[in-house]
Every structure is written in C-alpha cells, then in structure tokens.
Short mmCIF file of C-alpha atoms and ligand atoms in Angstrom, two decimals:
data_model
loop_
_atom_site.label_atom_id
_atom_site.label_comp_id
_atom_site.label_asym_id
_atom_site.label_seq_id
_atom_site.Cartn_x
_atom_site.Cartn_y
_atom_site.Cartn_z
CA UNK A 1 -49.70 -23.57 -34.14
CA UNK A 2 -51.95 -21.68 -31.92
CA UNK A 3 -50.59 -19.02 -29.35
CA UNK A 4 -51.09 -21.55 -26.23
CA UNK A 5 -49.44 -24.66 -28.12
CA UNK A 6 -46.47 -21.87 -28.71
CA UNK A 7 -46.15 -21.10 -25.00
CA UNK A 8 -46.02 -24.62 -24.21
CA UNK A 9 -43.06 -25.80 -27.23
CA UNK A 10 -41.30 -22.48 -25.47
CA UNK A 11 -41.96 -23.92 -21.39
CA UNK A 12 -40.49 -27.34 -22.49
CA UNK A 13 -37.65 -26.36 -25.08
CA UNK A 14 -34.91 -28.35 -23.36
CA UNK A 15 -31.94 -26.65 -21.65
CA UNK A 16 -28.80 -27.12 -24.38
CA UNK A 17 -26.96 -30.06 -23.39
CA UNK A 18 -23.30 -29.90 -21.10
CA UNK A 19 -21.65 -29.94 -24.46
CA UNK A 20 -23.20 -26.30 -25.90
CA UNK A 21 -20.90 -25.22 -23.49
CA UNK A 22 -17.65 -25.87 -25.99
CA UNK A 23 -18.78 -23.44 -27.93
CA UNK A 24 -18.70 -20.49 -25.56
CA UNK A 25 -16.53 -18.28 -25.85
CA UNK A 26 -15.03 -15.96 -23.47
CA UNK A 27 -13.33 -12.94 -23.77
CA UNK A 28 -11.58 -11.41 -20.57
CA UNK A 29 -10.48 -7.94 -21.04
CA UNK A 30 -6.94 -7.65 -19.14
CA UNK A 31 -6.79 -4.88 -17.35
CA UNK A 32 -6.60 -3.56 -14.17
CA UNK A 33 -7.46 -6.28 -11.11
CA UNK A 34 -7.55 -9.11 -13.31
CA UNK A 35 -3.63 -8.75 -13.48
CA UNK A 36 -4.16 -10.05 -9.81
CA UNK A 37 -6.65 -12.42 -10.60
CA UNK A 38 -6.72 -13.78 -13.99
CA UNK A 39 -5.75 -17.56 -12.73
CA UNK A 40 -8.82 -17.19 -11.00
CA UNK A 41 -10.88 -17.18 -13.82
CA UNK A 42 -8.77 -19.23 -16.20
CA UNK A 43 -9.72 -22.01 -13.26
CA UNK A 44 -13.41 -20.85 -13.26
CA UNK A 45 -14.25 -21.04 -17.06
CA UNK A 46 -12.41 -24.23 -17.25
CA UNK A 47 -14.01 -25.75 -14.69
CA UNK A 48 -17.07 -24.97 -16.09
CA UNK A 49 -16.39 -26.48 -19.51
CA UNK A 50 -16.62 -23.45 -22.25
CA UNK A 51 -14.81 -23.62 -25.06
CA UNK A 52 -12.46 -21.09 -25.08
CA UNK A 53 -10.78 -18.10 -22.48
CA UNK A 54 -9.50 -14.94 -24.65
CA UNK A 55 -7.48 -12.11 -22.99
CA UNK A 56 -6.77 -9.11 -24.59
CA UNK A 57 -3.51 -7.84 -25.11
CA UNK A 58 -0.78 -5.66 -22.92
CA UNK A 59 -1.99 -2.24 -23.28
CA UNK A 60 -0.42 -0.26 -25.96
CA UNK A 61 -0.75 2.85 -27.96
CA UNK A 62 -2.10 1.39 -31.11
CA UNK A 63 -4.95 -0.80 -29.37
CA UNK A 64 -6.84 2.99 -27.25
CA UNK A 65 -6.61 4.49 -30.84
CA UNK A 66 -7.66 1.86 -33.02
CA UNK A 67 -10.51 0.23 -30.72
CA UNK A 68 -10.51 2.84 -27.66
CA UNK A 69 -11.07 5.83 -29.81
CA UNK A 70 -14.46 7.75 -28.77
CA UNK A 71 -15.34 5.33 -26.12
CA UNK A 72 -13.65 7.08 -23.32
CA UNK A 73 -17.08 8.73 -20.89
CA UNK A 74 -14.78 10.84 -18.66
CA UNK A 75 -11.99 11.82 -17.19
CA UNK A 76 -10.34 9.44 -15.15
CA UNK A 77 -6.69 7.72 -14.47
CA UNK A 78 -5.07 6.00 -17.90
CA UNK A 79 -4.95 3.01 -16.52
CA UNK A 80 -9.66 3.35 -16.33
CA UNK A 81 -9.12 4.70 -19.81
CA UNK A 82 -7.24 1.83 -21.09
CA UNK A 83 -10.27 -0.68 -20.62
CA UNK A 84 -12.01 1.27 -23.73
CA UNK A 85 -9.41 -0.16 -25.92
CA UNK A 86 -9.12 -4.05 -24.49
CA UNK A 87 -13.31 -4.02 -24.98
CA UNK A 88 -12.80 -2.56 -28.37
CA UNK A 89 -9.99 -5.19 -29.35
CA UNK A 90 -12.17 -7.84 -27.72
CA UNK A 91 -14.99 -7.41 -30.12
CA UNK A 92 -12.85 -7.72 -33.16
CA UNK A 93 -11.63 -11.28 -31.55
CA UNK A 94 -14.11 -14.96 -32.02
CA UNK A 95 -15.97 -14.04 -28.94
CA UNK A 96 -19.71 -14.50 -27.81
CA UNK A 97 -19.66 -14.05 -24.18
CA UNK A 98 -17.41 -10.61 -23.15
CA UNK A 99 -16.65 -11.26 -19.74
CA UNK A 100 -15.75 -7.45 -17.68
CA UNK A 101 -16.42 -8.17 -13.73
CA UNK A 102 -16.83 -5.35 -11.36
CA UNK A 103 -13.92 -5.89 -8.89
CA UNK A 104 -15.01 -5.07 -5.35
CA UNK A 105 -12.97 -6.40 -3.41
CA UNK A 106 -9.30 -9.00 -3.79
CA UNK A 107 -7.85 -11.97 -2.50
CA UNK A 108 -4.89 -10.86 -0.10
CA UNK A 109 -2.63 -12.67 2.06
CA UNK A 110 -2.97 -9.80 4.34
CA UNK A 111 -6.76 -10.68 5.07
CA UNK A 112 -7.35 -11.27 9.21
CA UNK A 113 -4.18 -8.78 9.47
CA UNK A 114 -5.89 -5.44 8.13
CA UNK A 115 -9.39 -4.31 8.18
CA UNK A 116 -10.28 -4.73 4.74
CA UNK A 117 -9.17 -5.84 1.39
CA UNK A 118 -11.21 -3.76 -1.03
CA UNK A 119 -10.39 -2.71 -4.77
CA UNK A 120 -10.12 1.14 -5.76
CA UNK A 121 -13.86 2.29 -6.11
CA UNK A 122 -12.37 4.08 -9.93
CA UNK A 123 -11.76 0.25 -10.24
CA UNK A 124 -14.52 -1.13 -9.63
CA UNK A 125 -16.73 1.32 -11.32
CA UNK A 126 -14.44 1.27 -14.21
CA UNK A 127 -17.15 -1.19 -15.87
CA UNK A 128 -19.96 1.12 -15.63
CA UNK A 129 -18.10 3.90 -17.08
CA UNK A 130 -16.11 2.50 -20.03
CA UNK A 131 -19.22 0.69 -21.22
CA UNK A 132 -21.36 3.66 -21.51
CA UNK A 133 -19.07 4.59 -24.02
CA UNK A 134 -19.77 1.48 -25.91
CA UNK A 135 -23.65 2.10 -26.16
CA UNK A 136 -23.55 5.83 -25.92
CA UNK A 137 -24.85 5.68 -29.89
CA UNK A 138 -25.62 2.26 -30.65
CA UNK A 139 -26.00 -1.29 -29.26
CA UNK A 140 -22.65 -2.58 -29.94
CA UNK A 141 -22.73 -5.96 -27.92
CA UNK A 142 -25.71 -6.80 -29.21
CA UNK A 143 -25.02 -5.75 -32.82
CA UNK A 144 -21.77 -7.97 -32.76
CA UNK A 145 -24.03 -11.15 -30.91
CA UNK A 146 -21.96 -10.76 -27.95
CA UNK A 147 -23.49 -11.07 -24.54
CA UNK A 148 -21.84 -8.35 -22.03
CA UNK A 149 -21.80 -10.17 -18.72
CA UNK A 150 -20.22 -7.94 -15.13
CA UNK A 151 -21.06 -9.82 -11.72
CA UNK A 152 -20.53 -7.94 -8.81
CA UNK A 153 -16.92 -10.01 -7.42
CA UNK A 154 -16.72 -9.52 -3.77
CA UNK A 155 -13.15 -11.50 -3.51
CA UNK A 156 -12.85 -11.03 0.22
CA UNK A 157 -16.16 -13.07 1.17
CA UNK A 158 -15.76 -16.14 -1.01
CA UNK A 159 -18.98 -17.38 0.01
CA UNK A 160 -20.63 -15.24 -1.33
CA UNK A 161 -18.99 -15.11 -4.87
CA UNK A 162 -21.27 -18.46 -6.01
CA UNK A 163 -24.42 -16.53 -5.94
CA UNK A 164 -23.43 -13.53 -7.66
CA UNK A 165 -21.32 -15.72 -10.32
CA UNK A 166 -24.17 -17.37 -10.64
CA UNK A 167 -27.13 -15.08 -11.44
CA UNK A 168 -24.93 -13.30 -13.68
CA UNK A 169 -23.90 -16.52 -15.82
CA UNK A 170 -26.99 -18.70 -15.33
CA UNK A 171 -28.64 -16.97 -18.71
CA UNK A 172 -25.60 -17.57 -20.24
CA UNK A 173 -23.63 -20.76 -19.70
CA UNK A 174 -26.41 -23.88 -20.37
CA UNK A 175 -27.56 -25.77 -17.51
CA UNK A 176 -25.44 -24.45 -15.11
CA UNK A 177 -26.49 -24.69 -11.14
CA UNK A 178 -25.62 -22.84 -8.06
CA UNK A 179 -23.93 -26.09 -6.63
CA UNK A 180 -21.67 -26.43 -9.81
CA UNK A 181 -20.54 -22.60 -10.05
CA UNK A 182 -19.54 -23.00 -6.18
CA UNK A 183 -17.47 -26.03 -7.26
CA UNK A 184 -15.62 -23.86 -10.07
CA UNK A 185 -15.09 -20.92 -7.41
CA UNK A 186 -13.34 -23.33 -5.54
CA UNK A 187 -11.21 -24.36 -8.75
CA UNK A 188 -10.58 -20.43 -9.64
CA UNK A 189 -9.09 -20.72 -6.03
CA UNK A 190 -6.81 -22.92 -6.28
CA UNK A 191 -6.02 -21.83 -9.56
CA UNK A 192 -4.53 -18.72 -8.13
CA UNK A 193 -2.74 -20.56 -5.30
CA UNK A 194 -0.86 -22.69 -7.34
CA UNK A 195 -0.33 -19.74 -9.86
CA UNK A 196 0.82 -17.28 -6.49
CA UNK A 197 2.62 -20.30 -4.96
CA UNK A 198 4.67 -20.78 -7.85
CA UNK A 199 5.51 -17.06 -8.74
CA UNK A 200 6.88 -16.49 -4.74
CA UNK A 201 9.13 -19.79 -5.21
CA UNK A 202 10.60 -17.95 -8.05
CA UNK A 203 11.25 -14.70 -5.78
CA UNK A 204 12.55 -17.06 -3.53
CA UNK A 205 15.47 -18.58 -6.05
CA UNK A 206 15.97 -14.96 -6.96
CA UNK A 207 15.90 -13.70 -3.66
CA UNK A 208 18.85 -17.58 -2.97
CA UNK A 209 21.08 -15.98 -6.14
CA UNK A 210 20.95 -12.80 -4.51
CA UNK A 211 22.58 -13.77 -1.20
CA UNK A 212 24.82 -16.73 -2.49
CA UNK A 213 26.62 -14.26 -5.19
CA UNK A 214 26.23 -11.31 -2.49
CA UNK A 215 24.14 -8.84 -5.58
CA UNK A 216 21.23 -6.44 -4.76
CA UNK A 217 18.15 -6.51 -5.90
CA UNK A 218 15.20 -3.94 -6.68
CA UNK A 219 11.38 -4.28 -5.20
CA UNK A 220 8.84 -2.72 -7.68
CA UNK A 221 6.15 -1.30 -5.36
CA UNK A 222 2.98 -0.66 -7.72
CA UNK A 223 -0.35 -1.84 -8.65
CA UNK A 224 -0.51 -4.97 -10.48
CA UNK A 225 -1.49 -3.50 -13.60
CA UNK A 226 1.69 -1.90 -13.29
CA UNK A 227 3.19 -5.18 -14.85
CA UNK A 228 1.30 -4.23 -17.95
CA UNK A 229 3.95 -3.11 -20.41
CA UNK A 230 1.52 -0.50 -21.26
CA UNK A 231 0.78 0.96 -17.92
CA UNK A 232 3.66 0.39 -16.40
CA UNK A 233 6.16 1.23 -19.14
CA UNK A 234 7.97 -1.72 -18.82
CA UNK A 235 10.71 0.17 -16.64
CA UNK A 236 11.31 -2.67 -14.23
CA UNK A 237 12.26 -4.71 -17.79
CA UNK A 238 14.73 -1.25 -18.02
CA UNK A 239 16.97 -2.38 -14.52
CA UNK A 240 16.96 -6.00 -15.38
CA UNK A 241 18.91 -4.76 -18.78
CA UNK A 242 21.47 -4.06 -16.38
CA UNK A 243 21.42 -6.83 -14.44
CA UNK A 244 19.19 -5.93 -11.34
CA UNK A 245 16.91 -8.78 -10.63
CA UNK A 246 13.42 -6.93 -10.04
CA UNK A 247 11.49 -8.88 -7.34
CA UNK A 248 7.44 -7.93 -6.97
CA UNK A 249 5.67 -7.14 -3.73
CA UNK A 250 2.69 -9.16 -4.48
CA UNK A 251 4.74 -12.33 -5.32
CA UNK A 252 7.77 -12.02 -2.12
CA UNK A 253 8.36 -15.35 -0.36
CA UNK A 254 6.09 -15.74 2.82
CA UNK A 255 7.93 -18.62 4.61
CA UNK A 256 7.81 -18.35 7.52
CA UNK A 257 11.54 -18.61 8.65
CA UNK A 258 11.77 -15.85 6.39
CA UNK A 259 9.36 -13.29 7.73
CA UNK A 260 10.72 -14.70 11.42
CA UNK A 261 13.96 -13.50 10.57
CA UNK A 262 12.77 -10.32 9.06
CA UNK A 263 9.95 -9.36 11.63
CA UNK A 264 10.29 -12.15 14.94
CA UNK A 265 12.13 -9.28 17.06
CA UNK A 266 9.56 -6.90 16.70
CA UNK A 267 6.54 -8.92 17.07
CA UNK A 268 8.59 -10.28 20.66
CA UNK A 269 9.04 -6.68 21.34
CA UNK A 270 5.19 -6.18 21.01
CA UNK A 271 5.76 -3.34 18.23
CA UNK A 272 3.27 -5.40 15.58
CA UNK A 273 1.21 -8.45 16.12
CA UNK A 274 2.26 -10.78 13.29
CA UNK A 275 4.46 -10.99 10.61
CA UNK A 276 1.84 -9.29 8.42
CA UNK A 277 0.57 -6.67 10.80
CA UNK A 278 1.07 -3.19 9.30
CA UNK A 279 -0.56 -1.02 11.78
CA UNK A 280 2.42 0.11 13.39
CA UNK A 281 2.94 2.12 9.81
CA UNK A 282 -0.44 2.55 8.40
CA UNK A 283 -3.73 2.63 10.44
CA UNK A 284 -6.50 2.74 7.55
CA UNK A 285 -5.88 -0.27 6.19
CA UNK A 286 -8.80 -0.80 3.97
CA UNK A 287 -7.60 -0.75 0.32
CA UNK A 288 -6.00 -4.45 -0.43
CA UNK A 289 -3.21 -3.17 -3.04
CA UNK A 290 -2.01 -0.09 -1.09
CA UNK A 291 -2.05 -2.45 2.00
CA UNK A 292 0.13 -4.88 0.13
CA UNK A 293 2.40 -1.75 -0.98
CA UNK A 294 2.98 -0.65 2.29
CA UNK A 295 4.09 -4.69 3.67
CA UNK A 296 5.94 -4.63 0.76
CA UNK A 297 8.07 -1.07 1.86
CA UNK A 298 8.28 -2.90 5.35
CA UNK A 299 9.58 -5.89 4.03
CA UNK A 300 12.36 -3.96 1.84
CA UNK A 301 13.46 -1.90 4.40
CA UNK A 302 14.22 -5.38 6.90
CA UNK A 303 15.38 -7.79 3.60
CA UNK A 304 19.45 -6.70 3.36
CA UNK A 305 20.14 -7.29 -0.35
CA UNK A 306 17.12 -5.13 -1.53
CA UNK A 307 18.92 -2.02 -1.76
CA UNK A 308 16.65 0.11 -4.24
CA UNK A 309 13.01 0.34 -4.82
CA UNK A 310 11.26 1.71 -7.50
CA UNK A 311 7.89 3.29 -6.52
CA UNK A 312 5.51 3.34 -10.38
CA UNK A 313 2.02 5.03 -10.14
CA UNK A 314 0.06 5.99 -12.68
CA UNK A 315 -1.18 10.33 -13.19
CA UNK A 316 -4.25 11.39 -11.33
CA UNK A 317 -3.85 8.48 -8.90
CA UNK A 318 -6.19 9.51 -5.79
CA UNK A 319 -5.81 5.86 -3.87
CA UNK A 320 -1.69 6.66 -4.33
CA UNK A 321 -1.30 10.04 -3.21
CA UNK A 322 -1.17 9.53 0.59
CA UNK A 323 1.03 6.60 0.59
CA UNK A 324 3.80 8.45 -1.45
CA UNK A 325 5.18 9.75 2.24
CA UNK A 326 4.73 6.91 4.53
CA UNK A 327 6.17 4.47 1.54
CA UNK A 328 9.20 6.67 1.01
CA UNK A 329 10.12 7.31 4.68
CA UNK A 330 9.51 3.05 5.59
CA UNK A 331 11.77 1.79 2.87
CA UNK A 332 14.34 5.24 3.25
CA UNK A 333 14.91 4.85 7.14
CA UNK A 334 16.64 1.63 6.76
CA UNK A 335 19.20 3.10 4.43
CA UNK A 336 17.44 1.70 1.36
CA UNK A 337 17.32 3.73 -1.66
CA UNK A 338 14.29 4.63 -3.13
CA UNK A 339 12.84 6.31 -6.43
CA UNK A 340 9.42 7.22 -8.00
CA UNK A 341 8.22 7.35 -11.09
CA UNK A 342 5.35 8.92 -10.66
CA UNK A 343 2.15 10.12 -12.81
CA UNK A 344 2.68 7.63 -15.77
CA UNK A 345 0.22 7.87 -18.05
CA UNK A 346 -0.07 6.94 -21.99
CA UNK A 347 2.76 8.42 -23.02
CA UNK A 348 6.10 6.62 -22.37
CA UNK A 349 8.89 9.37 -22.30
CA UNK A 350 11.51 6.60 -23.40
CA UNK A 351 14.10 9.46 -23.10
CA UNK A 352 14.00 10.89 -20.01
CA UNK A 353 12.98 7.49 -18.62
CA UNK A 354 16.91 5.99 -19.82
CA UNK A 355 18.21 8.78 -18.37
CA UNK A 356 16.65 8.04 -15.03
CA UNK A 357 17.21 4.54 -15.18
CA UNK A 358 21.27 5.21 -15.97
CA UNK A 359 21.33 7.43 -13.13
CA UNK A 360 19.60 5.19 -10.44
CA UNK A 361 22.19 2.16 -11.95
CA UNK A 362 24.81 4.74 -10.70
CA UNK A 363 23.61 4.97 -7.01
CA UNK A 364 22.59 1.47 -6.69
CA UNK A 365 26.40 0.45 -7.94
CA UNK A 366 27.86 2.89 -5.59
CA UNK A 367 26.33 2.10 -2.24
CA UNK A 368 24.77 -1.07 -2.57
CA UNK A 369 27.28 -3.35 -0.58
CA UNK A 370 27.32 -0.44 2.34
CA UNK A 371 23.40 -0.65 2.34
CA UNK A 372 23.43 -4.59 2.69
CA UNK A 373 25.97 -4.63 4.99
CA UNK A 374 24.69 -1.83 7.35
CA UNK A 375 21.07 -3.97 6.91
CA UNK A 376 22.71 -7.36 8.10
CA UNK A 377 24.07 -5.57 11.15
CA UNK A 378 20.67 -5.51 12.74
CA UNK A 379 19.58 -8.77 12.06
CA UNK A 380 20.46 -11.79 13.24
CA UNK A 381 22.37 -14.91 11.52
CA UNK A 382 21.41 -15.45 8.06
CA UNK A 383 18.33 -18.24 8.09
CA UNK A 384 20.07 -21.66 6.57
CA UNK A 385 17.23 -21.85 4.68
CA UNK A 386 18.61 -18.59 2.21
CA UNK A 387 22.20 -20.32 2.30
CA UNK A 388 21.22 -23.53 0.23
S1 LIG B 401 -5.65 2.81 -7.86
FE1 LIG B 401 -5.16 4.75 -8.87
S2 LIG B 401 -4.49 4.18 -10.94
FE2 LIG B 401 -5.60 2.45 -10.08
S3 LIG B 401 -7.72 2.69 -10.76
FE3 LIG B 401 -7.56 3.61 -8.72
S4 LIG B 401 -7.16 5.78 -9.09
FE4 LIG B 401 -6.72 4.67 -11.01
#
C-alpha cells in the first residue's frame, strides 16, 4: 500500500457504529460540585448510550493514601486535595474514558434573584491542579488507555453547555453531533429536577413529622461536598443518632405557600423583592453555594421548628470566611441556636466531635419548645398545607 492509498483507507475509515458506544466507560470522580450535580450527568451519559457511569467512592482516609499519595501539586483546602485520591481509585476501576469537568458555574434555584451563580474558582481549577500531579513523572492516563476528558461546564448559561460538551466528547464518544449532545443536556436537566424535586418532597414529610409531633429539627448549612462522609465527617449522621431529623439547605421545600408564609410579610413590606431575594442580608451575591447558605440561614431563622443549625466548613476555606458573621447573626437573631464546626479537614477528631455533639443535644433539649414557640409568635396561622 502506497503512502496516498494509506491516506485515503484513513479519510474513509468509517465512524464506529451507535453501538461502540456500550463499551465506553465512564468514570466520574465524586467530589466536590458533582455532589450537586451528579444526576446531571448520570442523565447525560445515559442519554448518550455508553456503557457504563462509575463514581468513585465517599472520601476516606485509606483511598488519599493508597491512590492520592504523591499526587497532591500544592497547598490547598482538603476537600481540592481529596480529588488526588478519587482519580487515583478511578484508574484502578474498568474505566476508559475518566470523566473530571471543570465546574464554572451551578444550577441554582436562586438564579434571576442574585447576580451570579458561579462555583469557587479553587473549584473549578481543582482539575488543573490535581492532574498535574498525575503526569508530573509519567503519562499515567495514557499508560492505563484511559482518555482524560475536562469541558469547561458553565451551568448557569445552559445554552451554551452543548458546545463545550461537545468539543470535548466529540473525539471520544463515536458519531456523536452537536444536535444530539444538546438533546442529552436537556436529559442531564431533567435528571436533576426530578432527582432535586424528589429530595425537597422528602424535607417536606420531614419538615410534616416535625410540626404534627411538635419536634425540632437541625438545618446543616455547608457545601454539598459536605455530605461526603469524608469531608464532612458524617456529623449530621451524629444528631440523627439522637433523634434530630437533619434537613439540608440545598434540598428545603420551595412551595410556594411555604415561602409565603415564611417571607409574604416582608416582601409586602418592601424589605426584599421575592421569596428568594437575599440582598437585604448579603449584597455580593455572586458565589451560587454561599448564596444558597445564606437563603438557607434566612429560611431557618423564619421556619419555627428549626431550632439549631449546624454551620460545617472545611480548614483554609477562603469562599467561607466572610459568611461565618452574617450566617451566625441571620439564623441567631431569631432565637435559633447555632454552632460551627469549623476548619474540618482529613482528620476526623471522633472524640472531641461526641463531645460536641452531646453538648449541643443538651441545648437543643433544653430550649427547643421556647425557640418554636417564641418563632410561631411572629408568624401567622400555620399554612394547612404543613397540618396534613
Ligand atoms: S469553597 Fe472552600 S472548601 Fe470548597 S473548594 Fe472553595 S476554598 Fe475549598
């Protein structure tokens, strides 16, 4: 075969078929934003056919020494470190496409009420930096026949996701079109609505025991990696030992009687704009999770049987510092009672952590019914709806 005839076999080679696609396989590191979003691309990959969708696991000790070990490039918060060791474990697992996107901005249902919705720039450069340490002294992707693929994922302006999606996945996923990837945005999409939709009904049923049986209730305000045993420390599992339901900010119930009941007087009395509006408490509203944190404060500090919250964030947390105050003295001026654990990092100090959580318990026994009572004084009758 002569060099032209070569060229010509290589012009014409066929694109795989639709099938080749079973036997992709992705692996989706879980870590940081994709604890937001990770419905999104379960709806995505499946929409687009490939065979299988691996996550790695919750964070934990063993998996940063065993497959995070050397890879770390610099200093930076734990929960930025921890992505060495879900890449690491992900290369040990039946993978051939590693899937790490570059977070720049998140789906909120605070969007139109804030100015922007944007990820943690430590987050979204998290990519960059943890997978320098994986080719710092040798091609490890490559080695293993694993393609690394990291689109740029600007949540915010869905219309643009497609494209980038696209000319990050086109070399990768056989035959696959501009047209079709906008088709499995839109299934991502409503992959996360459902998921979203069905997590707030659940807060909702809590939120229904809660006021039929007259019991408090504690609102974890924290990033969503937070709900990584890992990162987090599991210390929300800690209060539910003792029979606290723990409710999440990002999953509260957004009916609408609900936030009327909560937030109607002041939007009448011109104080905020809409039920979501958080300007009257926090001005630069750009970053989508601390936005959602500081809704969440509002919301505890109106909702009567939240009596405690527990504030988590992780050590060296630069996007957390300056919402420590405002958080505290939102969910405190209502009466509610309020505790940080703050600086987290790899090391759980299971100790000192029990003792915390024992003490809290103690408050939260004490003065609950005063706090709940003293809350449904300034609201008015309790919405039918949170009767049935
Ligand atoms: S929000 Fe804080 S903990 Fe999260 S990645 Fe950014 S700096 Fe790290």
């Amino acid at each position: 075969m002569n060099f032209l005839t070569s060229l010509t076999l290589l012009k014409k080679r066929p694109l795989k078929s639709q099938g080749d696609r079973r036997s992709i396989k992705v692996g989706i590191p879980k870590f940081l934003n994709i604890w937001g979003t990770h419905q999104f691309w379960v709806g995505f990959f499946q929409s687009l056919g490939v065979g299988r969708i691996v996550f790695s696991s919750d964070t934990s000790e063993e998996q940063y020494r065993e497959y995070g070990k050397g890879r770390i490039t610099m200093d930076s918060c734990f929960p930025v470190k921890a992505l060495a060791g879900h890449m690491g474990e992900l290369l040990h697992k039946d993978i051939n496409l590693l899937f790490v996107p570059m977070i720049y901005s998140l789906p909120s249902f605070l969007k139109g009420h804030v100015v922007d919705t944007l990820s943690c720039t430590r987050v979204m450069m998290s990519v960059e930096n943890i997978k320098a340490g994986f080719l710092r002294e040798r091609k490890e992707f490559e080695e293993r026949g694993i393609a690394f693929v990291s689109p740029f994922v600007p949540f915010a302006e869905p219309e643009l996701l497609p494209k980038y999606l696209w000319e990050s996945l086109k070399e990768h996923i056989p035959g696959l079109t501009l047209e079709e990837t906008a088709r499995a945005v839109k299934e991502g999409f409503r992959a996360l609505e459902d998921f979203e939709r069905k997590m707030r009904e659940k807060s909702l049923e809590i939120i229904r025991w809660c006021v039929k049986n007259n019991r408090p209730a504690i609102l974890v305000l924290a990033r969503p990696y937070h709900m990584d045993p890992g990162i987090g420390h599991d210390i929300d599992g800690e209060f539910q030992q003792y029979g606290f339901p723990v409710l999440w900010y990002n999953y509260l119930p957004l009916d609408a009687w609900l936030l009327e009941w909560l937030f109607g007087e002041e939007i009448r009395a011109g104080i905020i704009r809409s039920y979501f509006d958080i300007s009257d408490v926090w001005t630069s509203s750009y970053s989508s999770n601390t936005n959602e944190i500081i809704w969440g404060a509002k919301f505890s500090a109106r909702f009567p049987w939240i009596t405690g919250v527990i504030r988590l964030s992780s050590y060296e947390c630069g996007m957390d510092q300056p919402t420590f105050t405002p958080v505290q003295k939102i969910v405190e001026s209502s009466g509610t009672l309020f505790f940080k654990f703050g600086e987290l990092d790899e090391t759980k100090p299971a100790g000192s952590v029990k003792i915390r959580v024992e003490t809290i318990v103690y408050y939260l026994e004490k003065y609950s019914q005063d706090i709940i009572k003293k809350k449904l004084s300034r609201l008015g009758a309790v919405p039918s709806q949170l009767l049935v």
